């Protein structure tokens, strides 16, 4: 069975489109995994910064009222 040039061109275009779609899906998956990793990392940083720090103070203690 012989296929027409038009059909052969359509098949070729479909193969190129399929390859492009697969490449874009793979790229999208890489972006998704990267975004998930970044969100996980930011969540871990947030949890780290929210831990109470008992030994450190944000400001030095104020002197007692009335001076020396």
C-alpha positions as MATLAB code, in Angstrom:
seq = 'XXXXXXXXXXXXXXXXXXXXXXXXXXXXXXXXXXXXXXXXXXXXXXXXXXXXXXXXXXXXXXXXXXXX';
ca = [
       0.000    0.000    0.000;
       1.377    3.346   -1.009;
       0.509    6.511    0.923;
       0.126    9.872   -0.693;
       2.642   12.651   -0.143;
      -0.025   14.608    1.706;
      -0.647   11.735    4.123;
       3.097   11.229    4.585;
       3.477   14.929    5.403;
       0.624   14.708    7.926;
       2.194   11.659    9.575;
       5.546   13.450    9.753;
       3.944   16.536   11.302;
       2.084   14.346   13.805;
       5.352   12.636   14.809;
       7.057   16.018   15.301;
       4.079   17.298   17.304;
       4.120   14.149   19.461;
       7.843   14.537   20.154;
       7.348   18.216   21.015;
       4.457   17.402   23.328;
       6.544   14.770   25.134;
       9.433   17.216   25.519;
       7.109   19.905   26.894;
       5.510   17.441   29.309;
       8.956   16.409   30.562;
       9.958   20.060   30.954;
       6.716   20.796   32.788;
       7.374   17.877   35.130;
      10.881   19.199   35.872;
       9.441   22.681   36.627;
       6.774   21.132   38.877;
       9.340   19.117   40.837;
      11.559   22.190   41.151;
       8.637   24.290   42.428;
       7.680   21.558   44.913;
      11.283   21.385   46.144;
      11.404   25.167   46.567;
       8.096   25.208   48.456;
       9.284   22.394   50.728;
      12.523   24.291   51.347;
      10.671   27.521   52.145;
       8.357   25.619   54.487;
      11.376   24.142   56.291;
      12.954   27.602   56.568;
       9.704   29.005   57.929;
       9.519   26.239   60.530;
      13.166   26.879   61.448;
      12.594   30.616   61.962;
       9.485   30.019   64.049;
      11.287   27.891   66.628;
      11.498   29.669   69.968;
      14.929   30.901   70.898;
      15.151   30.895   74.669;
      18.779   31.973   75.117;
      18.825   34.926   72.743;
      16.914   38.158   73.094;
      15.925   40.466   70.288;
      16.716   43.543   72.423;
      19.102   44.008   75.356;
      17.429   44.226   78.776;
      16.321   47.737   79.767;
      17.905   49.317   82.826;
      15.720   49.505   85.930;
      13.628   52.677   86.349;
      15.196   55.328   88.559;
      18.731   54.955   87.207;
      21.734   54.261   89.460;
];
